Coordinates of C-alpha atoms in Angstrom, one line a residue:
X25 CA 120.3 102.7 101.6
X26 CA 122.5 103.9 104.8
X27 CA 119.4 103.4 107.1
X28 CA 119.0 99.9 105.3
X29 CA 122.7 99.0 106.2
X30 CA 122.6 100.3 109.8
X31 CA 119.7 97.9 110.3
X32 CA 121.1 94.9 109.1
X33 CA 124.5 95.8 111.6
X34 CA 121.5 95.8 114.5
X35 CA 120.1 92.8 113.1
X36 CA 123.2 91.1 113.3
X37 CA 123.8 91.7 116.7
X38 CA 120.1 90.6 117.8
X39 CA 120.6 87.4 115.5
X40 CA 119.0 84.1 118.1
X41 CA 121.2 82.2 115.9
X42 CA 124.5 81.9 117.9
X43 CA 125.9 78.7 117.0
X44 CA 125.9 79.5 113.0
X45 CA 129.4 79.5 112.2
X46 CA 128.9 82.7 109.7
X47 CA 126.2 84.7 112.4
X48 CA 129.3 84.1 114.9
X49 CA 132.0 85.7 112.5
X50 CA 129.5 88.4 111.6
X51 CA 129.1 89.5 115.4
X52 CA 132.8 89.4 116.1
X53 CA 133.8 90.8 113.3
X54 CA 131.2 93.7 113.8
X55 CA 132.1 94.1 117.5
X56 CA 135.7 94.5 116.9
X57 CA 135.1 97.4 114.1
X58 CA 132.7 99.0 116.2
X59 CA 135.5 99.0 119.1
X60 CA 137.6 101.0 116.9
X61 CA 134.9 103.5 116.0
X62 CA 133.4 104.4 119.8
X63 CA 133.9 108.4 119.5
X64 CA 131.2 108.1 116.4
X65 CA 128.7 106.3 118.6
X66 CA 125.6 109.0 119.6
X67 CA 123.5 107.7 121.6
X68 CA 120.4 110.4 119.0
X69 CA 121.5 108.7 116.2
X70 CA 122.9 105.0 117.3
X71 CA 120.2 104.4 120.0
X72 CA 119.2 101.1 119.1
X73 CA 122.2 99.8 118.2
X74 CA 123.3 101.0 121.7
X75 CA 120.9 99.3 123.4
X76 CA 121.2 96.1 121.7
X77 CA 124.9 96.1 122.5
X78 CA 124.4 96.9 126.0
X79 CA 121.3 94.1 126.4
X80 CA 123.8 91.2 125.3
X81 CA 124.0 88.9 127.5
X82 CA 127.6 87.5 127.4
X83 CA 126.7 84.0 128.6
X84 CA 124.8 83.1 125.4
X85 CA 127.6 84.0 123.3
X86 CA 130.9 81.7 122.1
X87 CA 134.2 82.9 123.8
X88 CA 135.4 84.5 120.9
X89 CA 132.1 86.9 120.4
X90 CA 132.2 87.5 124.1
X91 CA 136.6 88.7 123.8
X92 CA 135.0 91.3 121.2
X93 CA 132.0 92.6 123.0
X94 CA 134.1 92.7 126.6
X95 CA 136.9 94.8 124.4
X96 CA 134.2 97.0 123.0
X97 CA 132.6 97.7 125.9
X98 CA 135.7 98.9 128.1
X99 CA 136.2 101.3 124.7
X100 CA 133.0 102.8 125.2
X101 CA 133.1 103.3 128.8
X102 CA 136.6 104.9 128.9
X103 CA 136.4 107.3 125.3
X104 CA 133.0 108.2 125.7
X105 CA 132.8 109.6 129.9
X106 CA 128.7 109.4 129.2
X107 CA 128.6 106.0 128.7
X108 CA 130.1 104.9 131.7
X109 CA 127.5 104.1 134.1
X110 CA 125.6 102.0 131.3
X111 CA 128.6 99.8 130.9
X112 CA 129.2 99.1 134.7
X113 CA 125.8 98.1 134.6
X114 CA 125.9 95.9 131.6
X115 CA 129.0 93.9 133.3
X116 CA 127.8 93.6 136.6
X117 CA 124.5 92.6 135.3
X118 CA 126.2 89.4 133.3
X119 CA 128.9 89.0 136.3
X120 CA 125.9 88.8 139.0
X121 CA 123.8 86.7 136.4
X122 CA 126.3 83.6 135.8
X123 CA 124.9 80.6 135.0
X124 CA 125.0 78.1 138.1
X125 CA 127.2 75.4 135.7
X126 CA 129.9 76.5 133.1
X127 CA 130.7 74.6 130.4
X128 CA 134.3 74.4 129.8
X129 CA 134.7 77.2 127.1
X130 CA 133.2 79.4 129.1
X131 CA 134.7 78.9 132.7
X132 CA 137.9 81.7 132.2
X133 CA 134.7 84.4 131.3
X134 CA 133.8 85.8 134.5
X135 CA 137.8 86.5 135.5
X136 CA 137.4 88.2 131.6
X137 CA 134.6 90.2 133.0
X138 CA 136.6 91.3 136.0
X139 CA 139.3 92.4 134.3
X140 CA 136.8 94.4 131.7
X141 CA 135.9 96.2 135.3
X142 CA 139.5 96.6 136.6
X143 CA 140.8 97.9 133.2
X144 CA 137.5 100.7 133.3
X145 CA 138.4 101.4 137.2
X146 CA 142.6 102.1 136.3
X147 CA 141.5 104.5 133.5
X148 CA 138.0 106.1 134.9
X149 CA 139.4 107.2 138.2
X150 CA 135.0 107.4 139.6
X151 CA 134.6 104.0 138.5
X152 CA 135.1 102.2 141.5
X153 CA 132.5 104.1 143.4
X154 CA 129.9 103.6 141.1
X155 CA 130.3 100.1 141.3
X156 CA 130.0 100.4 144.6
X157 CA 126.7 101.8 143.9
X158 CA 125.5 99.3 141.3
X159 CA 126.5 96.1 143.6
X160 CA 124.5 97.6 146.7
X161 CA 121.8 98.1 144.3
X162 CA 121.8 94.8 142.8
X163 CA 122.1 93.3 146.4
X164 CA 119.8 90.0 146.0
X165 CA 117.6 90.0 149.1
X166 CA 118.3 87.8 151.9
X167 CA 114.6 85.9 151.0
X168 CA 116.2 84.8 147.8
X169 CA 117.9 81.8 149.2
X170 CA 119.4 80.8 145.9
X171 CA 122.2 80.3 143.8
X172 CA 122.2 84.5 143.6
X173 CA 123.2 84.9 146.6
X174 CA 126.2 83.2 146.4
X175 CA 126.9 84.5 143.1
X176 CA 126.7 88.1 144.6
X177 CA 129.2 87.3 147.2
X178 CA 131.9 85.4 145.4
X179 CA 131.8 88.2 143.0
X180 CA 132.1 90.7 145.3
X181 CA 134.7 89.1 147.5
X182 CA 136.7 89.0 144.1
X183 CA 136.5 92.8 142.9
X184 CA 137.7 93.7 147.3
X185 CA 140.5 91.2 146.5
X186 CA 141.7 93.6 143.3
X187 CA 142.5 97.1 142.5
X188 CA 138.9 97.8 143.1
X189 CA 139.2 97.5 146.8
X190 CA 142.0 99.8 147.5
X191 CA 139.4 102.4 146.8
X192 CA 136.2 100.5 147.7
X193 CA 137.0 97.6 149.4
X194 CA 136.0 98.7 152.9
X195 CA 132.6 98.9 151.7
X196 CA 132.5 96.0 150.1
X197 CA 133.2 94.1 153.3
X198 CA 130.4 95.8 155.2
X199 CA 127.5 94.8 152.8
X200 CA 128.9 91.6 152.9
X201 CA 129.2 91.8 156.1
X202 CA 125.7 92.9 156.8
X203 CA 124.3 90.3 154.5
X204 CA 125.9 87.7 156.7
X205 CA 124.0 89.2 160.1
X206 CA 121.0 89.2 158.4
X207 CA 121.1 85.8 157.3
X208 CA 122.3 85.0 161.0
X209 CA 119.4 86.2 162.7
X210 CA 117.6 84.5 160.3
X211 CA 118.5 80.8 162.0
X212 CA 116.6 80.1 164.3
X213 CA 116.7 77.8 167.7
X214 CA 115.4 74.5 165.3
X215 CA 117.9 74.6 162.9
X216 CA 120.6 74.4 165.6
X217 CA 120.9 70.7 168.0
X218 CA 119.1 71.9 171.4
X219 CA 121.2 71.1 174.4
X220 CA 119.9 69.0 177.2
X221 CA 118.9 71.7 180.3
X222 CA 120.4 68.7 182.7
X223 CA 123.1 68.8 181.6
X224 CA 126.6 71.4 182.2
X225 CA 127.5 74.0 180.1
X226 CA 130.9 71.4 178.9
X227 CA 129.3 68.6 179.3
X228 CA 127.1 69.2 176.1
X229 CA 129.9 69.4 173.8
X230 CA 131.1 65.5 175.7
X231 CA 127.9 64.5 175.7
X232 CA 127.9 64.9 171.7
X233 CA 131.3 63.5 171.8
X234 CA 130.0 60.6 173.0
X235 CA 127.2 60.4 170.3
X236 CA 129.4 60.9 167.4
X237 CA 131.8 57.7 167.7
X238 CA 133.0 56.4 164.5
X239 CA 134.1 53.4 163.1
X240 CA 137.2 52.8 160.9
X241 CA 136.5 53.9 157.4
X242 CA 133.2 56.0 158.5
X243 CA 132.6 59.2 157.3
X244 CA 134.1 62.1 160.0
X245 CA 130.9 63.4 162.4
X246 CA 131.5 66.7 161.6
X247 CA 130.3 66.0 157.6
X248 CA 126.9 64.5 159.0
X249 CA 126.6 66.7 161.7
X250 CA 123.3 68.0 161.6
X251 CA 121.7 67.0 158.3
X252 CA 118.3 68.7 158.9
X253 CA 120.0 72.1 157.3
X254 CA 117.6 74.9 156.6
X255 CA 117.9 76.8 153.2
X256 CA 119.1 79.5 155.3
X257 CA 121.2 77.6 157.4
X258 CA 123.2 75.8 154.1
X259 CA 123.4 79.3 152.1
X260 CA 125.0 81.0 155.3
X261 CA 127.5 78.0 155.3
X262 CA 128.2 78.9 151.7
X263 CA 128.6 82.5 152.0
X264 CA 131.0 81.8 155.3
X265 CA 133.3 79.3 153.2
X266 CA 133.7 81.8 150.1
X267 CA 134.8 84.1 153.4
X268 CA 137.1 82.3 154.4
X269 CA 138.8 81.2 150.7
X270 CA 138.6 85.2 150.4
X271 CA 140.7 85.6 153.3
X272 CA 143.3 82.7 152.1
X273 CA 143.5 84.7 148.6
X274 CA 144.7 88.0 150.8
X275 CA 146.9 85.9 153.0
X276 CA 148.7 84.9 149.4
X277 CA 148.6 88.7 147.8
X278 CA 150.3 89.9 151.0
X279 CA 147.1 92.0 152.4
X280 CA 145.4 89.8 155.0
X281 CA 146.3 92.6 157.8
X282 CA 144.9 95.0 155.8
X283 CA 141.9 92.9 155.4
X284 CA 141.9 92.1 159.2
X285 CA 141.7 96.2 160.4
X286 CA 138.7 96.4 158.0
X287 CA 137.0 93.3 159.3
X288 CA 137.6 94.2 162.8
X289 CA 136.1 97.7 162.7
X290 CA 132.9 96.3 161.2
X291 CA 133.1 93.5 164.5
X292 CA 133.5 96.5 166.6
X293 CA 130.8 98.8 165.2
X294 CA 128.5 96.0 163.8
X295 CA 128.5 93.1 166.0
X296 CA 129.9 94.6 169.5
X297 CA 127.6 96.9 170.3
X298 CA 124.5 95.2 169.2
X299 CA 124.1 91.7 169.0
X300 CA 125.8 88.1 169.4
X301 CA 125.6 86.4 166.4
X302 CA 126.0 82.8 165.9
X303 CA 128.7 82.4 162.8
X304 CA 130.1 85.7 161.4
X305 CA 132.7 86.3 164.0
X306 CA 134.4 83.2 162.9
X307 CA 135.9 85.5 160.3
X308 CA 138.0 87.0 162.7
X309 CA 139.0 83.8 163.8
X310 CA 139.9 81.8 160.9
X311 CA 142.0 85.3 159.2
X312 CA 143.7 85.0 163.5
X313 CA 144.5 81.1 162.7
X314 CA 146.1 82.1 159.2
X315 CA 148.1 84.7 160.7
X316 CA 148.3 84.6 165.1
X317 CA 151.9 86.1 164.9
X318 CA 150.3 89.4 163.5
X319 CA 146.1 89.3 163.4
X320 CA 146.0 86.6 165.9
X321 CA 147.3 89.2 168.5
X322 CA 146.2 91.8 167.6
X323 CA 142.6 90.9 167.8
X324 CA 143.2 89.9 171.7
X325 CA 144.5 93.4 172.0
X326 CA 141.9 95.4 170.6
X327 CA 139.6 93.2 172.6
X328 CA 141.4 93.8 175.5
X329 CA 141.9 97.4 175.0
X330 CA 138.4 97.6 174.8
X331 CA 137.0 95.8 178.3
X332 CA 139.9 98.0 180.1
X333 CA 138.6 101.0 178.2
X334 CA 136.6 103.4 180.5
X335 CA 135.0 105.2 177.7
X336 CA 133.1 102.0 176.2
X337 CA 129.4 101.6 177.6
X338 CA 129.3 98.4 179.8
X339 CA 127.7 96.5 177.3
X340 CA 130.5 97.6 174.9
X341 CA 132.7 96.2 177.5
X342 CA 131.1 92.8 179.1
X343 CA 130.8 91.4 175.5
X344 CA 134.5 92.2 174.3
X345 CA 135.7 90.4 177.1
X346 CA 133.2 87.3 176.9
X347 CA 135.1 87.7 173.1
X348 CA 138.3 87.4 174.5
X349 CA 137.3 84.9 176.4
X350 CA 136.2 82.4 174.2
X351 CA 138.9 83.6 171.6
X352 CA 141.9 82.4 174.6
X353 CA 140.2 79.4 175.3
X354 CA 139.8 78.3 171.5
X355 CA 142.3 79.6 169.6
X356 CA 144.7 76.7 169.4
X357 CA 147.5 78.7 167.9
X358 CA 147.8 80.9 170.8
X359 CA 150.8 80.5 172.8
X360 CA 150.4 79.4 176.6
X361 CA 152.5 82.2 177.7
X362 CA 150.7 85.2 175.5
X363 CA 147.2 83.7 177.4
X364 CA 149.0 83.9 180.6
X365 CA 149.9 87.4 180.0
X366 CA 146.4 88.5 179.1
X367 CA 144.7 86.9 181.7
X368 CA 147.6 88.7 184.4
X369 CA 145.9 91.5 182.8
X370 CA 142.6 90.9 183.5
X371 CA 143.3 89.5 187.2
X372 CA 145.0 93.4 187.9
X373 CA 141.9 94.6 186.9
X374 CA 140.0 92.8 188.5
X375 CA 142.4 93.5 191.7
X376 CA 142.0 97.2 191.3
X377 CA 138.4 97.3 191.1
X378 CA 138.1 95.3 194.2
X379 CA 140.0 97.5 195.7
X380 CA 138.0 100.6 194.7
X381 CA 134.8 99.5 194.1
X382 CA 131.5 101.4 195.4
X383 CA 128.9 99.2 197.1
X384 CA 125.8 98.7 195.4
X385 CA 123.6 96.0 193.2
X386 CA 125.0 93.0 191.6
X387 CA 124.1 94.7 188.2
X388 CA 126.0 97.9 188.6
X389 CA 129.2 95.3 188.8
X390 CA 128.7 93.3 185.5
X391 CA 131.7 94.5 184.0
X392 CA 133.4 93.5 186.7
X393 CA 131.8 89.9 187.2
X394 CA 132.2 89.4 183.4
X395 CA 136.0 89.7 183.6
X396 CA 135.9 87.2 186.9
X397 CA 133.7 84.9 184.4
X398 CA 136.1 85.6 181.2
X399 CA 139.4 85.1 183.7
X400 CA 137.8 81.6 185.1
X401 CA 136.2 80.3 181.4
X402 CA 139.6 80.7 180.1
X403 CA 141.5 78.8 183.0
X404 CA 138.9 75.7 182.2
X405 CA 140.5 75.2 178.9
X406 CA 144.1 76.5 179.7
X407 CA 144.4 75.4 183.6
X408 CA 147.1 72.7 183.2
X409 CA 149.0 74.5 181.0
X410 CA 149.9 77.3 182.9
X411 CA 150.3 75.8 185.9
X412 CA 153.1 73.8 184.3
X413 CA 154.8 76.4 183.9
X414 CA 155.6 78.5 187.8
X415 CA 156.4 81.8 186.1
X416 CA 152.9 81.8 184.5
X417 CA 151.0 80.7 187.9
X418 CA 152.5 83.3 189.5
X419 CA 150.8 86.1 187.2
X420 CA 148.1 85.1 188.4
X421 CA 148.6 85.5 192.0
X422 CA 146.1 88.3 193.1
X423 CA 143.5 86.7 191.4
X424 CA 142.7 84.1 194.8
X425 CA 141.7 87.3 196.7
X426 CA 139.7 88.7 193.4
X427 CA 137.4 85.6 193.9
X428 CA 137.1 85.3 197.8
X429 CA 136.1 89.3 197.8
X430 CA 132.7 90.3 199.5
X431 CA 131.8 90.9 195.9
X432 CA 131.3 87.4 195.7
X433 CA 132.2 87.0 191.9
X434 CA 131.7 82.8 192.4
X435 CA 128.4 83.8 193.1
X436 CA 127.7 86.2 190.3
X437 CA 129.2 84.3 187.7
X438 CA 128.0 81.0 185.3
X439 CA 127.6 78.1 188.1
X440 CA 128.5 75.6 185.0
X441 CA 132.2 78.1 184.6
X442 CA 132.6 78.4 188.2
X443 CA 132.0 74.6 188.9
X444 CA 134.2 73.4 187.0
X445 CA 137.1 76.4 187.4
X446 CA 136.8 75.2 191.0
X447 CA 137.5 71.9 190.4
X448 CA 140.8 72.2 188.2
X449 CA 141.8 75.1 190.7
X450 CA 141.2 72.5 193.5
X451 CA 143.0 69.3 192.2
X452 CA 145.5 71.6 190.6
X453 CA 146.7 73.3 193.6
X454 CA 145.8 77.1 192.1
X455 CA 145.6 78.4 195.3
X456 CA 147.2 78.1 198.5
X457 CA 144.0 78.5 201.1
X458 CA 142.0 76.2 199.1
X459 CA 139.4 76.2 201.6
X460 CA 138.3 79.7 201.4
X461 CA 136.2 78.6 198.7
X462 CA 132.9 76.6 198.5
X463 CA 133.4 73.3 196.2
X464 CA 130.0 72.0 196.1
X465 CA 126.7 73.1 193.6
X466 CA 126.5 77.0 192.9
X467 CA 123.5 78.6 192.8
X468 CA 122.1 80.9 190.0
X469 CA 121.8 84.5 190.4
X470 CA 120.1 87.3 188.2
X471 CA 123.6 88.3 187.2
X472 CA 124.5 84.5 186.3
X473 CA 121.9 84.2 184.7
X474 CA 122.0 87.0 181.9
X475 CA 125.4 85.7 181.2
X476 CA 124.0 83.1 179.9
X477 CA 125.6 79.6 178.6
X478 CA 126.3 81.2 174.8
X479 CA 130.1 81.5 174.1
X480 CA 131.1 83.5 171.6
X481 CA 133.3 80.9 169.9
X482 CA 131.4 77.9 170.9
X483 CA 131.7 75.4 167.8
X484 CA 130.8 76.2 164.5
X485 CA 128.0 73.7 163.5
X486 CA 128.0 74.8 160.1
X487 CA 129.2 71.2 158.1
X488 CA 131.4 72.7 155.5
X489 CA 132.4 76.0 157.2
X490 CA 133.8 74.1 160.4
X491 CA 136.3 72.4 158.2
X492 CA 137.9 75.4 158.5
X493 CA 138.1 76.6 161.6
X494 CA 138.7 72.9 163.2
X495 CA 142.1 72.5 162.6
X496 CA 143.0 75.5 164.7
X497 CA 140.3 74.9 167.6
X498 CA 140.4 73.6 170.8
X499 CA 137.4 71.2 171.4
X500 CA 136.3 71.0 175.2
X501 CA 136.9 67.2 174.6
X502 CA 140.8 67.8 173.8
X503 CA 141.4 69.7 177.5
X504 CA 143.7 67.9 179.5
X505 CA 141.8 69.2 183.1
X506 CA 143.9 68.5 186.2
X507 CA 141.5 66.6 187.8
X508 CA 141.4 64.3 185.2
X509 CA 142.6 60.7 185.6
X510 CA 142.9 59.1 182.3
X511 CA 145.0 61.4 180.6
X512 CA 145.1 59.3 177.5
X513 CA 141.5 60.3 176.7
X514 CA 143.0 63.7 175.0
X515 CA 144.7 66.8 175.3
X516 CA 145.5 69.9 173.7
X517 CA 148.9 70.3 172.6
X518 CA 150.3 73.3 172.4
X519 CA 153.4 74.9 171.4
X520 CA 155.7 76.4 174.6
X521 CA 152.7 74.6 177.2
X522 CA 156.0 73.0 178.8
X523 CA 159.2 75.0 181.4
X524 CA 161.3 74.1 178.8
X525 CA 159.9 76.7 176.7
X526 CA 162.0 79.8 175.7
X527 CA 162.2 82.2 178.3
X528 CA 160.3 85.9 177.8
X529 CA 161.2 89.3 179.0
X530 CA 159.3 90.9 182.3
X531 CA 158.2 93.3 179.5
X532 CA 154.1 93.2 179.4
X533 CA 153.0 91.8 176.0
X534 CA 150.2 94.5 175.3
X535 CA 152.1 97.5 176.2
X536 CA 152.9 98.4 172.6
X537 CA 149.2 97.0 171.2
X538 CA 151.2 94.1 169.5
X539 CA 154.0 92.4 170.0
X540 CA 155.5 89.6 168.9
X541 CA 155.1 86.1 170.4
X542 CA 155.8 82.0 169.7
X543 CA 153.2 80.5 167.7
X544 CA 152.3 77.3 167.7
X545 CA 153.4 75.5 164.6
X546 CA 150.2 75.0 162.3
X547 CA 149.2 71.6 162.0
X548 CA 146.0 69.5 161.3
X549 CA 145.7 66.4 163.5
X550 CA 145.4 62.8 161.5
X551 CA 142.4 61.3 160.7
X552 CA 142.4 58.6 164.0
X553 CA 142.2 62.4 166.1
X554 CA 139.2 63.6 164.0
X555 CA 136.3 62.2 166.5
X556 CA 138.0 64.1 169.0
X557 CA 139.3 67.2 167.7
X558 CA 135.6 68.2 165.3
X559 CA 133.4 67.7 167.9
X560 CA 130.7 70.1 167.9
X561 CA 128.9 72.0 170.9
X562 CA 125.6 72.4 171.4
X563 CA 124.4 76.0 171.1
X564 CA 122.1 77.6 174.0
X565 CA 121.3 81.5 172.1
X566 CA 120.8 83.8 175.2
X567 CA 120.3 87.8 175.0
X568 CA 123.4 90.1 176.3
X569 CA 123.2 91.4 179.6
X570 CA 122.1 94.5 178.3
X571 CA 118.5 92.7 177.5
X572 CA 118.5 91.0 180.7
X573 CA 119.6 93.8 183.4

């Protein structure tokens, strides 16, 4: 008779008919009893009934059923240490395997699931690390280009944003992290618009300026910019926009610095040092545009820190400043005079290793030529603006004789960069002997030419993801150049770009790694400015100098 009534309870549970009113009552009123009775579960006498318990899937239950098994579940994981594993497994299972479409009863379940694994993690102190273990496991490969991907993700991003990642949270990131390379590499040259060989490094991004013109009551370019997505391409996008909402949600719980260390030592150790990727260093950018007063400087700092550091490898160091670079050339929320002080930075190294530099090939001085490039790229963008103001021009004074050295950095650098650095230093009067330099065509050289025409924070072409990152980024079309006639056509306005400005100390801004500084006030531009200000560049990939020298 027992083993008759213990088959009927596993019967119950395995009933297919869930939307009987009386099967429904049965299952939750079951669950509940057998919440209370966990330390007389044995897995040699209650195995079945074990396994159907752990095997039920929570999304083809009512609400109500799934409050009792959820309630159940954390009992038998915390009273019963052996059972731990199982139920991890059993609720990342159902979290990772979420229907695409919730109805409406069942759209507060998967924050109910979370807090099943946050409740287990407070009480079982090991907890967290094995669900560390079970979500690498479970890691959908990069080949399944579905809707389990992005699942994966959003629920992962969710459990770093909780009491899960003070303990594994780090680690979260870097699988995420490295799912986001891989992905990367996976786009390739077709699914990016091809830029034009004629034409200059900046005129590509005009030239697409141009192309994208937009009538009143037309849909903004950047939404039908390039429609011909990949799978790969439109998951990566995905993935990158539940990125940056994750980094919006630390911004609100106070912990987006925290967030920011952990992001940039996987940037340093995973992307650095061994490749450029298109996409996933726009993290860095977007949690910088939420927070320049703090992240935003920091991250020119480390970068900084890191092309003046003589114990990097000259990889190491060329592509932290071509960073760096790009960063102070996009980043519209960085103050004219904290650029200013960076680049002062860079010209005084540039100085001193002109000064001491040992004669040899043009490749045993690419760190050198990179910071001549990364001084020059940024002056493109940022020219007018800091010649506006005297006190910045005049950090910049050594840097005349930097570029006329028998180094010949004009020559060793991007002819598009140099051209058209030698054009705004020209019309804007940068430096005195004008004529010690050569204003025509440059040539390529070897060295030129493994520097390539890739920027590291050239537009993001990604349709959903750029939405994002636009608000806060200077387009090439927005520069207000000095040689520039019609200055109605655009400019970038920025915060302090004037001598009215508040005066700053003779104190350097990096000394101390971070400091603080006046931050442009954050800001969107209206609708008539979006043709302008969301115009997207065409990508050229090129290998680091590494590949090429």
């Amino acid at each position: 008779e027992d083993t008759h009534k213990y088959t009927e309870l596993v019967q119950i549970l395995n009933t297919q008919n869930k939307s009987h009113v009386d099967v429904v009552a049965q299952q939750e009123t079951l669950l509940k009893f057998l919440s209370r009775s966990v330390t007389f579960l044995d897995a040699a006498h209650h195995e079945e009934l074990l396994i159907r318990i752990l095997g039920m899937k929570i999304w083809d239950h009512p609400p109500n059923v799934v409050y009792a098994l959820l309630e159940l579940i954390i009992s038998l994981a915390t009273t019963r240490g052996k059972y731990l594993n199982c139920c991890l497994e059993m609720l990342i299972f159902n979290l990772l395997s979420q229907p695409h479409i919730l109805n409406k009863k069942m759209r507060e379940v998967p924050s109910l699931v979370h807090s099943a694994l946050h409740k287990i993690s407070y009480l079982v102190p090991p907890a967290p690390s094995q669900i560390l273990y079970i979500l690498v496991k479970r890691m959908p490969n990069i080949y399944n280009k579905g809707h389990g991907l992005v699942t994966y993700v959003d629920a992962s991003l969710k459990l770093e944003n909780s009491s899960i990642g003070k303990v594994v949270g780090d680690r979260i990131l870097r699988v995420i992290m490295l799912r986001l390379l891989d992905l990367d590499v996976e786009i390739e040259r077709d699914d990016i618009p091809q830029d034009d060989s004629t034409l200059g490094l900046f005129d590509m991004e005009l030239e697409v300026a141009v192309e994208e013109t937009m009538n009143e009551g037309e849909e903004c370019p950047v939404q039908s910019l390039n429609q011909n997505y990949s799978k790969v391409s439109e998951l990566l996008d995905k993935l990158m926009v539940l990125s940056f909402e994750h980094l919006e949600s630390c911004q609100n719980a106070g912990r987006l610095d925290e967030v920011f260390e952990i992001l940039f030592d996987l940037f340093e150790n995973l992307i650095l040092t061994t490749c450029k990727p298109k996409f996933p260093q726009f993290l860095l950018f977007y949690a910088c545009s939420l927070d320049p007063e703090d992240c935003g400087v920091k991250f020119a700092s480390k970068l900084l820190a890191i092309f003046l550091s003589s114990n990097k490898d000259r990889v190491t160091r060329t592509n932290a400043v071509d960073y760096l670079a790009s960063y102070l050339s996009r980043g519209k929320f960085l103050h004219a005079s904290f650029v200013a002080r960076i680049l002062k930075r860079l010209v005084d190294e540039c100085a001193d290793y002109c000064r001491t530099y040992n004669v040899g090939a043009s490749s045993g001085h690419l760190v050198f030529y990179s910071g001549c490039q990364a001084i020059m790229y940024v002056l493109c963008f940022r020219m007018r603006s800091i010649l506006d103001v005297p006190r910045f021009q005049l950090l910049l004074t050594p840097l005349e004789s930097v570029l006329s050295h028998k180094l010949n950095p004009l020559k060793e650098c991007n002819p598009y960069v140099v051209s058209e650095f030698l054009k705004q230093a020209k019309a804007g009067g940068l430096f005195i002997v004008s004529e010690a330099f050569i204003f025509g065509d440059l040539p390529e050289s070897e060295t030129s030419r493994a520097f390539g025409g890739f920027f590291s924070f050239d537009p993001c072409l990604f349709k959903i993801s750029n939405s994002f990152i636009s608000p806060n980024f200077i387009y090439w079309s927005m520069v207000k150049r000095t040689h520039d006639e019609d200055e109605a056509f655009a400019e970038v306005i920025v915060s302090g770009d004037t001598d009215n400005d508040e005066d700053y100390d003779d104190d350097p801004v990096l000394d101390n790694d971070v400091k603080r500084m006046s931050i442009t006030p954050k800001q969107s531009y209206m609708r008539d400015t979006w043709r302008l200000s969301k115009m997207p560049s065409r990508i050229r990939p090129s290998t680091s100098p590494s590949q090429s020298l």
